[in-house]
Coordinates of C-alpha atoms and ligand atoms in Angstrom, one line a residue:
M1 CA 91.8 1.3 -136.8
E2 CA 89.8 0.7 -133.7
I3 CA 89.9 -2.6 -131.7
I4 CA 86.6 -4.4 -131.2
V5 CA 86.3 -4.9 -127.5
S6 CA 84.6 -8.3 -126.9
K7 CA 81.7 -8.3 -124.5
I8 CA 81.4 -12.1 -124.5
D9 CA 81.0 -13.7 -121.1
R10 CA 82.4 -17.3 -121.6
T11 CA 80.9 -18.3 -118.3
S12 CA 77.4 -17.2 -119.0
S13 CA 74.8 -20.1 -119.3
E14 CA 73.8 -18.8 -122.7
F15 CA 77.4 -19.0 -124.1
V16 CA 78.0 -22.4 -122.5
E17 CA 74.8 -23.9 -123.8
R18 CA 75.3 -22.6 -127.4
K19 CA 78.9 -23.9 -127.4
K20 CA 77.7 -27.3 -126.2
V21 CA 75.1 -27.5 -129.0
Y22 CA 77.7 -26.3 -131.5
E23 CA 80.3 -28.8 -130.5
E24 CA 77.7 -31.6 -131.1
L25 CA 77.0 -30.1 -134.6
I26 CA 80.7 -30.2 -135.3
L27 CA 81.0 -33.8 -134.2
K28 CA 78.2 -34.8 -136.4
W29 CA 79.7 -33.0 -139.4
R30 CA 83.1 -34.6 -138.7
S31 CA 81.6 -38.0 -138.5
H32 CA 80.1 -37.4 -142.0
L33 CA 83.5 -36.4 -143.2
K34 CA 85.2 -39.4 -141.7
R35 CA 82.6 -41.8 -143.2
T36 CA 83.2 -40.1 -146.6
T37 CA 87.0 -40.2 -146.5
D38 CA 87.8 -43.3 -144.4
R39 CA 86.8 -46.1 -146.7
G40 CA 89.8 -48.4 -146.4
N41 CA 87.8 -51.5 -145.7
E42 CA 85.5 -51.3 -148.6
P43 CA 85.9 -54.0 -151.3
A44 CA 86.4 -51.5 -154.1
M45 CA 89.3 -49.9 -152.1
I46 CA 90.9 -53.3 -151.3
K47 CA 90.6 -54.2 -155.0
H48 CA 92.2 -50.8 -156.0
I49 CA 95.1 -51.3 -153.7
E50 CA 95.7 -54.9 -154.7
R51 CA 96.0 -53.6 -158.3
G52 CA 99.0 -51.6 -157.1
K53 CA 97.1 -48.3 -157.2
L54 CA 97.2 -45.6 -154.5
P55 CA 94.1 -44.2 -152.9
V56 CA 93.1 -40.9 -154.4
R57 CA 93.9 -38.7 -151.3
R58 CA 97.3 -40.4 -151.0
R59 CA 98.0 -39.5 -154.7
I60 CA 97.3 -35.9 -153.9
T61 CA 99.6 -36.0 -150.8
L62 CA 102.5 -37.3 -152.9
L63 CA 101.8 -34.8 -155.7
T64 CA 101.9 -31.8 -153.4
D65 CA 104.8 -30.3 -151.4
P66 CA 105.4 -32.3 -148.2
G67 CA 103.7 -30.8 -145.2
T68 CA 101.7 -28.3 -147.2
P69 CA 98.0 -28.0 -146.7
F70 CA 95.5 -29.1 -149.3
L71 CA 92.3 -27.1 -149.4
E72 CA 89.7 -29.7 -150.3
L73 CA 86.5 -28.4 -151.8
S74 CA 83.0 -29.8 -151.5
S75 CA 84.1 -33.0 -149.7
L76 CA 80.5 -33.9 -148.8
A77 CA 79.2 -33.5 -152.4
A78 CA 76.4 -36.0 -153.2
I79 CA 75.9 -36.9 -149.5
G80 CA 72.4 -38.2 -148.9
Q81 CA 71.8 -38.9 -152.6
Y82 CA 72.2 -42.1 -154.7
N83 CA 71.9 -44.2 -151.4
N84 CA 75.2 -42.6 -150.4
S85 CA 77.0 -44.6 -153.1
F86 CA 78.9 -41.6 -154.4
P87 CA 81.1 -40.3 -151.5
S88 CA 82.5 -36.9 -152.4
A89 CA 80.7 -37.4 -155.7
G90 CA 83.6 -39.7 -156.7
I91 CA 86.0 -36.8 -157.4
I92 CA 88.4 -34.9 -155.2
T93 CA 89.0 -31.3 -156.0
G94 CA 91.0 -28.6 -154.3
I95 CA 94.0 -26.3 -154.2
G96 CA 97.4 -27.7 -153.3
I97 CA 101.0 -26.4 -153.5
I98 CA 103.6 -27.7 -155.9
H99 CA 107.2 -26.3 -155.7
G100 CA 105.8 -23.4 -153.7
K101 CA 103.1 -22.5 -156.2
P102 CA 99.3 -23.0 -155.9
V103 CA 97.6 -25.4 -158.3
V104 CA 94.1 -26.7 -158.8
I105 CA 93.9 -30.5 -158.5
V106 CA 91.0 -32.6 -160.0
A107 CA 91.3 -36.3 -159.1
N108 CA 88.8 -39.1 -159.9
D109 CA 88.2 -41.7 -157.2
A110 CA 88.1 -45.0 -159.0
T111 CA 86.8 -46.7 -155.9
V112 CA 83.5 -44.9 -156.3
K113 CA 81.6 -46.7 -159.1
G114 CA 84.7 -47.0 -161.2
G115 CA 85.3 -43.2 -161.0
T116 CA 82.2 -42.5 -163.0
Y117 CA 80.4 -39.2 -163.2
V118 CA 77.0 -38.2 -161.9
K119 CA 75.6 -34.7 -162.0
E120 CA 77.5 -33.6 -158.9
T121 CA 80.8 -35.0 -160.2
V122 CA 80.5 -32.9 -163.3
K123 CA 79.6 -29.9 -161.2
K124 CA 82.6 -30.3 -158.9
H125 CA 85.0 -30.8 -161.9
I126 CA 83.6 -27.7 -163.7
R127 CA 83.7 -25.6 -160.5
A128 CA 87.4 -26.6 -160.0
Q129 CA 88.1 -25.4 -163.5
E130 CA 86.3 -22.2 -162.9
I131 CA 88.5 -21.6 -159.8
A132 CA 91.6 -22.2 -162.0
M133 CA 90.3 -19.7 -164.5
Q134 CA 89.1 -17.1 -162.0
N135 CA 92.5 -17.1 -160.2
H136 CA 94.7 -18.0 -163.1
L137 CA 96.1 -21.2 -161.6
P138 CA 97.5 -24.3 -163.3
C139 CA 95.3 -27.4 -163.3
I140 CA 96.3 -31.0 -162.8
Y141 CA 93.9 -33.9 -163.6
L142 CA 94.5 -37.3 -162.0
V143 CA 92.4 -39.3 -164.3
D144 CA 90.9 -42.7 -163.3
S145 CA 87.3 -42.8 -164.6
G146 CA 84.8 -44.9 -166.4
G147 CA 83.2 -41.7 -167.8
I148 CA 79.5 -41.1 -167.5
F149 CA 77.5 -43.2 -164.9
L150 CA 75.2 -44.6 -167.6
P151 CA 71.9 -44.9 -165.6
E152 CA 72.1 -41.1 -164.9
Q153 CA 73.3 -40.0 -168.4
A154 CA 70.3 -37.8 -169.1
E155 CA 71.2 -35.7 -166.0
L156 CA 74.7 -34.9 -167.1
F157 CA 75.4 -35.5 -170.8
P158 CA 74.0 -32.8 -173.2
D159 CA 73.3 -29.5 -171.4
R160 CA 75.5 -26.4 -171.3
N161 CA 77.1 -27.2 -167.9
H162 CA 77.2 -30.9 -168.4
F163 CA 80.0 -33.3 -169.2
G164 CA 81.0 -31.6 -172.5
R165 CA 81.7 -28.4 -170.7
I166 CA 84.8 -30.0 -169.1
F167 CA 86.6 -30.1 -172.5
F168 CA 85.2 -26.8 -173.6
N169 CA 86.8 -25.3 -170.5
Q170 CA 90.0 -27.1 -171.1
A171 CA 90.3 -25.3 -174.5
Q172 CA 89.4 -21.9 -172.9
M173 CA 91.9 -22.4 -170.1
S174 CA 94.6 -23.3 -172.6
A175 CA 93.9 -20.3 -174.7
A176 CA 94.1 -18.1 -171.5
G177 CA 97.6 -19.5 -170.9
I178 CA 96.7 -21.8 -168.0
P179 CA 98.8 -24.9 -168.0
Q180 CA 97.0 -28.2 -167.7
I181 CA 98.7 -31.6 -167.0
S182 CA 97.0 -35.0 -166.9
I183 CA 98.1 -38.1 -165.3
V184 CA 96.3 -41.2 -166.6
M185 CA 96.2 -43.6 -163.7
G186 CA 93.4 -45.8 -164.8
S187 CA 90.5 -45.8 -167.2
C188 CA 89.9 -42.9 -169.5
T189 CA 87.0 -43.9 -171.8
A190 CA 84.9 -42.2 -174.4
G191 CA 84.5 -38.4 -173.7
G192 CA 86.9 -38.9 -170.8
A193 CA 89.6 -39.5 -173.3
Y194 CA 89.6 -35.8 -174.1
V195 CA 90.8 -34.9 -170.6
P196 CA 94.4 -36.1 -171.3
A197 CA 94.1 -35.5 -175.1
M198 CA 93.4 -31.8 -174.5
S199 CA 96.0 -31.3 -171.8
D200 CA 99.4 -29.6 -172.5
Q201 CA 101.3 -32.7 -171.2
T202 CA 100.1 -36.2 -170.3
I203 CA 101.7 -38.8 -168.2
M204 CA 100.5 -42.4 -168.3
V205 CA 101.0 -45.3 -165.9
Q206 CA 102.2 -48.5 -167.5
N207 CA 99.8 -51.5 -167.4
Q208 CA 97.3 -49.4 -165.6
G209 CA 96.2 -46.4 -167.6
T210 CA 94.1 -46.7 -170.7
I211 CA 92.7 -44.2 -173.1
F212 CA 90.2 -45.0 -175.8
I213 CA 87.2 -43.5 -177.5
G214 CA 85.4 -46.9 -177.4
G215 CA 86.5 -49.8 -175.2
P216 CA 87.1 -53.4 -176.3
P217 CA 83.4 -54.5 -175.9
L218 CA 82.3 -51.6 -178.1
V219 CA 85.0 -52.3 -180.7
K220 CA 83.9 -55.9 -180.8
A221 CA 80.2 -54.9 -181.2
A222 CA 81.0 -52.3 -183.9
T223 CA 83.7 -53.9 -185.9
G224 CA 84.0 -57.5 -184.7
E225 CA 87.7 -56.9 -183.8
D226 CA 89.0 -58.7 -180.7
V227 CA 91.4 -56.5 -178.9
T228 CA 92.6 -56.2 -175.3
A229 CA 92.4 -52.9 -173.4
E230 CA 96.2 -52.7 -173.3
E231 CA 96.6 -53.3 -177.1
L232 CA 93.8 -50.8 -177.8
G233 CA 94.9 -47.9 -175.7
G234 CA 97.5 -48.8 -173.0
A235 CA 100.3 -46.6 -171.9
D236 CA 102.9 -48.2 -174.3
V237 CA 100.5 -47.6 -177.2
H238 CA 99.9 -44.0 -176.4
T239 CA 103.5 -43.0 -175.5
S240 CA 105.1 -44.9 -178.4
I241 CA 102.5 -45.3 -181.2
S242 CA 99.6 -42.9 -181.1
G243 CA 101.4 -39.9 -179.4
V244 CA 98.2 -39.2 -177.3
A245 CA 100.4 -39.3 -174.1
D246 CA 104.0 -38.0 -173.6
H247 CA 105.5 -39.6 -170.5
L248 CA 105.6 -43.3 -169.5
A249 CA 105.5 -43.9 -165.7
A250 CA 106.2 -47.2 -164.0
D251 CA 103.5 -46.8 -161.3
D252 CA 101.4 -44.1 -159.5
A253 CA 104.4 -42.8 -157.4
D254 CA 106.6 -42.5 -160.5
A255 CA 103.8 -40.6 -162.4
L256 CA 103.3 -38.2 -159.6
R257 CA 107.1 -37.6 -159.4
I258 CA 107.2 -36.9 -163.2
C259 CA 104.4 -34.4 -162.8
R260 CA 106.2 -32.6 -160.0
S261 CA 109.3 -32.5 -162.1
I262 CA 107.3 -30.9 -165.0
F263 CA 106.4 -28.1 -162.6
E264 CA 110.1 -27.7 -161.6
T265 CA 111.1 -26.6 -165.1
M266 CA 107.9 -24.7 -166.1
P267 CA 108.4 -21.0 -166.3
P268 CA 106.4 -19.4 -163.4
V269 CA 102.8 -19.3 -164.4
I270 CA 102.3 -17.0 -161.6
P271 CA 104.9 -14.3 -161.8
S272 CA 105.1 -12.0 -158.9
Y273 CA 101.8 -10.2 -159.2
P274 CA 101.2 -9.5 -163.0
E275 CA 100.6 -6.0 -164.4
G276 CA 97.0 -4.9 -163.6
S277 CA 96.4 -7.5 -160.9
I278 CA 95.0 -6.7 -157.5
G279 CA 98.1 -8.1 -155.8
Q280 CA 100.1 -5.3 -157.5
V281 CA 97.9 -2.7 -155.9
L282 CA 97.3 -4.2 -152.4
E283 CA 100.1 -3.8 -149.9
Q284 CA 100.6 -6.6 -147.3
S285 CA 101.4 -5.4 -143.8
E286 CA 102.7 -7.6 -141.0
P287 CA 99.8 -10.0 -140.2
E288 CA 98.5 -10.0 -136.7
D289 CA 96.4 -12.7 -134.9
P290 CA 93.0 -11.6 -133.7
L291 CA 93.0 -10.8 -130.0
Y292 CA 90.3 -13.4 -129.2
S293 CA 90.3 -17.2 -129.6
S294 CA 88.4 -18.6 -132.6
D295 CA 87.1 -21.3 -130.3
D296 CA 84.7 -18.7 -129.0
L297 CA 82.9 -18.8 -132.4
Y298 CA 81.2 -22.0 -131.3
G299 CA 79.5 -20.1 -128.5
I300 CA 78.6 -17.1 -130.7
A301 CA 77.5 -18.6 -134.1
P302 CA 73.7 -18.3 -134.7
I303 CA 72.1 -21.7 -134.2
D304 CA 68.6 -20.4 -133.4
L305 CA 68.1 -17.9 -136.2
K306 CA 65.3 -16.2 -134.3
K307 CA 67.8 -15.0 -131.7
P308 CA 70.0 -12.1 -132.8
I309 CA 73.8 -12.4 -132.4
E310 CA 76.5 -9.8 -132.0
V311 CA 78.2 -10.0 -135.4
Y312 CA 81.0 -7.7 -134.2
E313 CA 82.1 -10.6 -132.0
I314 CA 82.5 -12.7 -135.1
I315 CA 84.4 -10.0 -137.0
A316 CA 86.7 -9.6 -133.9
R317 CA 87.7 -13.3 -134.3
L318 CA 88.5 -13.0 -138.0
T319 CA 90.4 -9.7 -138.5
D320 CA 94.1 -8.8 -137.8
G321 CA 94.4 -7.6 -134.2
S322 CA 90.5 -7.7 -134.0
K323 CA 90.6 -4.3 -135.6
F324 CA 87.7 -2.8 -137.6
Q325 CA 87.2 0.6 -139.1
E326 CA 83.5 0.9 -139.3
F327 CA 81.7 2.8 -142.1
K328 CA 78.4 4.6 -141.4
E329 CA 78.2 3.1 -137.9
N330 CA 75.0 4.9 -137.0
Y331 CA 73.1 4.6 -140.3
G332 CA 71.2 1.5 -141.6
T333 CA 72.5 -0.4 -138.6
T334 CA 71.0 -3.7 -139.8
I335 CA 74.1 -4.1 -141.9
I336 CA 77.6 -3.6 -140.7
T337 CA 80.2 -2.3 -143.2
G338 CA 83.8 -1.5 -142.6
F339 CA 87.5 -2.0 -143.4
A340 CA 89.9 -4.4 -141.7
K341 CA 93.0 -6.4 -142.5
L342 CA 93.2 -10.1 -142.9
N343 CA 96.6 -11.8 -143.0
G344 CA 98.0 -8.3 -143.6
Y345 CA 95.8 -7.5 -146.6
P346 CA 93.1 -4.9 -146.5
I347 CA 89.5 -6.2 -146.9
G348 CA 86.1 -4.7 -146.8
I349 CA 83.6 -6.6 -144.6
I350 CA 79.8 -6.6 -145.1
A351 CA 78.0 -8.4 -142.4
N352 CA 74.2 -8.7 -141.6
N353 CA 72.9 -7.5 -138.3
G354 CA 69.1 -7.9 -139.0
F355 CA 66.7 -7.4 -142.0
L356 CA 67.9 -5.6 -145.1
T357 CA 66.2 -2.2 -145.1
S358 CA 66.4 0.7 -147.6
E359 CA 69.1 2.5 -145.5
A360 CA 71.1 -0.7 -145.1
S361 CA 71.0 -1.5 -148.8
L362 CA 72.1 2.0 -149.8
K363 CA 74.9 1.9 -147.2
A364 CA 76.2 -1.5 -148.4
A365 CA 76.0 -0.3 -152.1
H366 CA 78.0 2.8 -151.2
F367 CA 80.6 0.7 -149.4
I368 CA 80.9 -1.8 -152.3
E369 CA 81.7 1.3 -154.6
L370 CA 84.4 2.4 -152.1
C371 CA 86.0 -1.1 -152.2
N372 CA 85.8 -1.2 -156.0
F373 CA 87.5 2.1 -156.5
R374 CA 90.1 1.3 -153.8
K375 CA 90.6 -2.2 -155.2
I376 CA 89.9 -3.8 -151.8
P377 CA 88.5 -7.4 -151.8
L378 CA 85.1 -7.9 -150.1
V379 CA 84.2 -10.4 -147.5
F380 CA 80.4 -11.0 -147.0
L381 CA 79.3 -12.6 -143.7
Q382 CA 75.8 -13.8 -144.5
N383 CA 73.2 -14.1 -141.8
I384 CA 70.1 -12.8 -143.4
T385 CA 66.4 -13.6 -143.2
G386 CA 65.6 -11.3 -146.1
F387 CA 64.5 -7.8 -147.1
V388 CA 62.1 -6.1 -144.8
V389 CA 58.4 -6.4 -145.9
G390 CA 55.3 -4.3 -145.3
K391 CA 53.4 -1.4 -146.8
K392 CA 55.6 1.3 -145.2
Y393 CA 58.7 -0.2 -146.7
E394 CA 57.2 -0.8 -150.1
H395 CA 56.0 2.8 -150.2
E396 CA 59.5 4.1 -149.4
G397 CA 60.9 2.0 -152.3
I398 CA 62.6 -1.0 -150.7
A399 CA 62.6 -2.8 -154.1
R400 CA 64.3 0.3 -155.7
N401 CA 66.9 0.5 -153.0
G402 CA 67.4 -3.3 -152.7
A403 CA 68.0 -3.3 -156.5
K404 CA 70.9 -0.9 -156.0
L405 CA 72.6 -3.3 -153.6
I406 CA 72.0 -6.3 -155.9
H407 CA 73.3 -4.3 -158.8
S408 CA 76.5 -3.3 -156.9
V409 CA 77.2 -6.8 -155.8
A410 CA 76.7 -8.2 -159.4
T411 CA 78.9 -5.6 -161.1
S412 CA 81.5 -5.4 -158.4
T413 CA 85.0 -6.1 -159.9
V414 CA 87.0 -6.9 -156.8
P415 CA 87.3 -10.5 -155.6
K416 CA 84.4 -11.4 -153.3
F417 CA 84.4 -14.1 -150.6
T418 CA 81.1 -15.2 -149.0
V419 CA 80.8 -17.1 -145.7
V420 CA 77.3 -18.2 -144.7
I421 CA 77.5 -17.9 -140.9
G422 CA 73.8 -18.2 -140.2
G423 CA 70.7 -17.9 -142.4
S424 CA 70.7 -17.2 -146.1
Y425 CA 67.1 -16.5 -147.1
G426 CA 65.3 -15.0 -150.0
A427 CA 66.7 -12.1 -151.9
G428 CA 69.0 -11.6 -149.0
N429 CA 71.1 -14.4 -150.4
Y430 CA 71.5 -12.4 -153.7
A431 CA 72.2 -9.1 -152.0
M432 CA 74.9 -10.7 -149.9
S433 CA 76.8 -12.3 -152.8
G434 CA 75.2 -15.7 -152.9
R435 CA 76.4 -18.3 -155.4
A436 CA 74.7 -16.7 -158.4
Y437 CA 76.7 -13.5 -157.8
D438 CA 80.1 -15.2 -158.6
P439 CA 81.9 -14.8 -155.3
H440 CA 85.5 -16.3 -155.8
F441 CA 84.7 -18.7 -153.0
L442 CA 81.6 -19.5 -150.9
F443 CA 81.7 -21.5 -147.7
M444 CA 79.0 -22.5 -145.2
W445 CA 79.3 -23.0 -141.5
P446 CA 77.7 -26.3 -140.3
N447 CA 74.9 -24.3 -138.6
A448 CA 74.1 -22.4 -141.8
R449 CA 70.6 -22.6 -143.4
I450 CA 69.7 -21.6 -147.0
G451 CA 66.4 -21.3 -148.7
V452 CA 63.8 -19.0 -150.3
M453 CA 62.3 -18.7 -146.8
G454 CA 62.0 -20.7 -143.6
G455 CA 59.7 -23.7 -143.4
E456 CA 57.1 -22.1 -141.1
Q457 CA 56.9 -19.0 -143.2
A458 CA 56.5 -21.0 -146.4
S459 CA 53.8 -23.1 -144.9
S460 CA 51.8 -20.0 -143.7
V461 CA 52.3 -18.3 -147.1
L462 CA 51.0 -21.3 -149.0
S463 CA 48.1 -21.9 -146.7
N464 CA 47.1 -18.3 -147.1
I465 CA 47.3 -18.6 -150.9
R466 CA 45.4 -21.9 -151.0
Q467 CA 43.0 -21.1 -148.2
E468 CA 44.1 -24.5 -147.0
K469 CA 44.3 -25.3 -143.4
S470 CA 45.3 -28.9 -143.6
S471 CA 47.8 -29.4 -140.8
T472 CA 49.2 -32.5 -142.5
N473 CA 50.2 -30.6 -145.6
A474 CA 51.5 -27.8 -143.5
S475 CA 53.7 -30.0 -141.4
T476 CA 55.0 -31.9 -144.5
L477 CA 56.0 -28.6 -146.0
V478 CA 57.7 -27.4 -142.9
E479 CA 59.7 -30.6 -142.8
Q480 CA 60.5 -30.4 -146.5
F481 CA 61.7 -26.8 -146.2
E482 CA 63.7 -27.6 -143.1
E483 CA 65.5 -30.6 -144.6
Q484 CA 66.2 -28.8 -147.9
S485 CA 67.7 -25.7 -146.1
T486 CA 70.5 -27.5 -144.2
A487 CA 74.2 -26.9 -144.9
L488 CA 74.4 -30.6 -145.7
Y489 CA 71.7 -30.4 -148.3
S490 CA 73.4 -27.4 -149.9
T491 CA 76.9 -28.9 -149.9
S492 CA 75.6 -32.2 -151.3
R493 CA 74.4 -30.2 -154.4
I494 CA 77.5 -28.0 -154.6
W495 CA 75.7 -24.7 -153.9
D496 CA 78.8 -23.9 -152.0
D497 CA 82.5 -24.8 -152.0
G498 CA 82.2 -26.8 -148.8
I499 CA 81.2 -26.7 -145.1
I500 CA 84.0 -25.3 -143.0
D501 CA 84.8 -25.3 -139.3
P502 CA 84.2 -21.7 -138.0
T503 CA 87.6 -21.9 -136.3
E504 CA 89.2 -22.3 -139.7
T505 CA 87.4 -19.4 -141.4
R506 CA 90.3 -17.0 -141.0
K507 CA 92.9 -19.4 -142.3
I508 CA 90.7 -20.4 -145.3
L509 CA 89.9 -16.7 -146.1
A510 CA 93.6 -15.9 -145.9
L511 CA 94.5 -18.6 -148.3
T512 CA 91.7 -17.9 -150.9
L513 CA 92.4 -14.2 -150.6
T514 CA 96.0 -14.8 -151.6
L515 CA 94.9 -16.9 -154.6
S516 CA 92.7 -14.1 -155.9
L517 CA 95.5 -11.5 -156.0
Y518 CA 96.9 -12.9 -159.3
K519 CA 93.7 -12.1 -161.1
K520 CA 93.7 -9.1 -163.5
W521 CA 91.9 -6.1 -162.2
K522 CA 88.9 -4.7 -164.2
S523 CA 87.8 -1.1 -163.9
P524 CA 84.5 -0.8 -161.9
Q525 CA 81.6 -0.4 -164.3
A526 CA 78.0 -0.3 -163.2
G527 CA 74.8 0.1 -165.3
I528 CA 71.8 2.1 -164.6
Y529 CA 70.8 2.5 -160.9
R530 CA 67.1 3.3 -160.3
M531 CA 67.3 6.4 -158.2
Ligands
COA1 N1 78.1 -46.6 -165.8 C1 77.5 -47.1 -164.8 N2 78.2 -47.9 -163.9 C2 79.4 -48.2 -164.1 C3 80.1 -47.6 -165.2 C4 79.4 -46.8 -166.1 N3 80.0 -46.2 -167.2 N4 81.4 -48.0 -165.2 C5 81.5 -48.8 -164.0 N5 80.3 -48.8 -163.4 C6 80.0 -49.5 -162.1 C7 80.1 -51.0 -162.2 O1 78.8 -51.5 -162.6 C8 80.4 -51.3 -160.7 O2 79.2 -51.1 -160.0 P1 79.0 -52.0 -158.6 O3 80.0 -51.5 -157.6 O4 77.6 -51.5 -158.2 O5 79.0 -53.4 -159.0 C9 81.3 -50.2 -160.3 O6 81.1 -49.2 -161.2 C10 82.8 -50.6 -160.4 O7 83.0 -51.1 -161.7 P2 84.0 -52.4 -162.0 O8 83.9 -52.7 -163.4 O9 83.7 -53.5 -161.0 O10 85.4 -51.7 -161.6 P3 86.8 -51.8 -162.3 O11 87.7 -51.0 -161.4 O12 87.2 -53.2 -162.5 O13 86.6 -51.2 -163.7 C11 86.0 -49.5 -165.3 C12 86.3 -49.8 -163.8 C13 85.6 -48.0 -165.3 C14 87.3 -49.7 -166.1 C15 85.0 -50.4 -165.9 O14 83.9 -50.5 -165.1 C16 84.4 -50.0 -167.3 O15 85.1 -50.2 -168.3 N6 83.3 -49.3 -167.3 C17 82.6 -48.9 -168.5 C18 83.3 -47.6 -169.0 C19 82.6 -47.1 -170.3 O16 82.4 -47.8 -171.2 N7 82.2 -45.8 -170.2 C20 81.5 -45.2 -171.3 C21 80.6 -44.2 -170.7 S1 81.2 -42.5 -171.2

């Protein structure tokens, strides 16, 4: 494979200026993260600790192997919504390591409105289950929740991907042989009671955990019976009378220890790569670091989307040895396709380098077929303003050729990983494996923008349609589009799995790539391509 020779001049004023602007963006994003995760002085946290309970992120640290990383997903979910009263949407999800094996962890944060669920909480919970299913990973629920946040119930109760889907998924996961363990560390009311009740094994913390379909006030109203929470559904009741839970723990730390010991004796859920998995086919060579520092990405990442960037420079900071074997280098050059290695594993990279044209679409569709037949996972680096427009392009059939690319992305059977490194606009989002195309993981860089089109374009489109020249309307629309297309807006609504620091992209891709190798391989199968 050829080595990409970087042409970046770190002393150029353009590089220095971009880097400075990017570092400010990173500081802003970090301060949002700090405010979301550092809430030790809040009354709800003080009350939580006084009750002898551990903060949710501390619970996760004790559950996982010491010194191992925890890949937290969508940390900024619900930011800028509900008056910012649902930090991280009240639930922490991610991938951690227990006894050397990866597991998905879903943990309620009882210091956020009693651990209750709003729409984004449900979305995060379900997304974590999807990741467990997609990668065949065990799932642990740290339950401490008052169930549905009642004022919002209509937004998250009855629909297909609402609260009920959590328990539907638990049954599906169980049937697929995915172990699920619950630790009840607080309240577990109404529908929430089914989280532990549908798990393989449940641990309950004494004098702290409760499980009931209806709490004491509801029982009193319905039957007139006076009963305390502990008598109705405490840990002693469920581990010695009802049988809803299996293990009694003295406190949080004891419960987490019991959970770890369950994993010690469980037969490996993840055998060395199972028959028919991608891991069985892909050979890992000795990983090599890229030749160039990832810190340079701050000076390369596209901040002003009107200015083109050298995407080869980004690829050179992600791949092993900065090597890249390009495919169709001189054809359809607004998309870059090629093979590389990441952490020793072969990957196929598809990166934007301008508008999507007919040639670029055909080239990328061809490349996806190559990766599918060779069983090579795909990494999409999205920086796309959309498909090219105009009479010439419509006449040559851009819709027909774009359809081939969208078809290939949708029916591709290898794991796909999407990183939005710049813009993600219009059908370009679909063609480059946006969220609707089921990439195994999708992350955004802090500078990323996402929307049907840019604010200025939307404004001129609408004023053309409406024959309306009102500058107030136009500027409101531009502002609205700009605000709604930020990475923060996207991550708040869980359109992605989180915002990541560009310098961590290689590490995160390496980890998520490793997780995807356990998944069973399906033969490539496409439908009808319009020729
Ligand atoms: N809907 C809306 N808000 C709720 C809620 C619910 N289901 N459960 C708790 N809250 C709110 C409280 O009003 C309070 O809000 P505030 O901070 O603005 O004052 C906050 O969450 C914390 O609740 P609080 O009762 O002070 O905390 P706690 O730790 O002592 O108790 C619970 C937490 C969950 C045990 C308790 O609030 C409770 O039993 N809630 C009702 C649970 C229920 O019946 N759910 C059925 C819906 S499926």
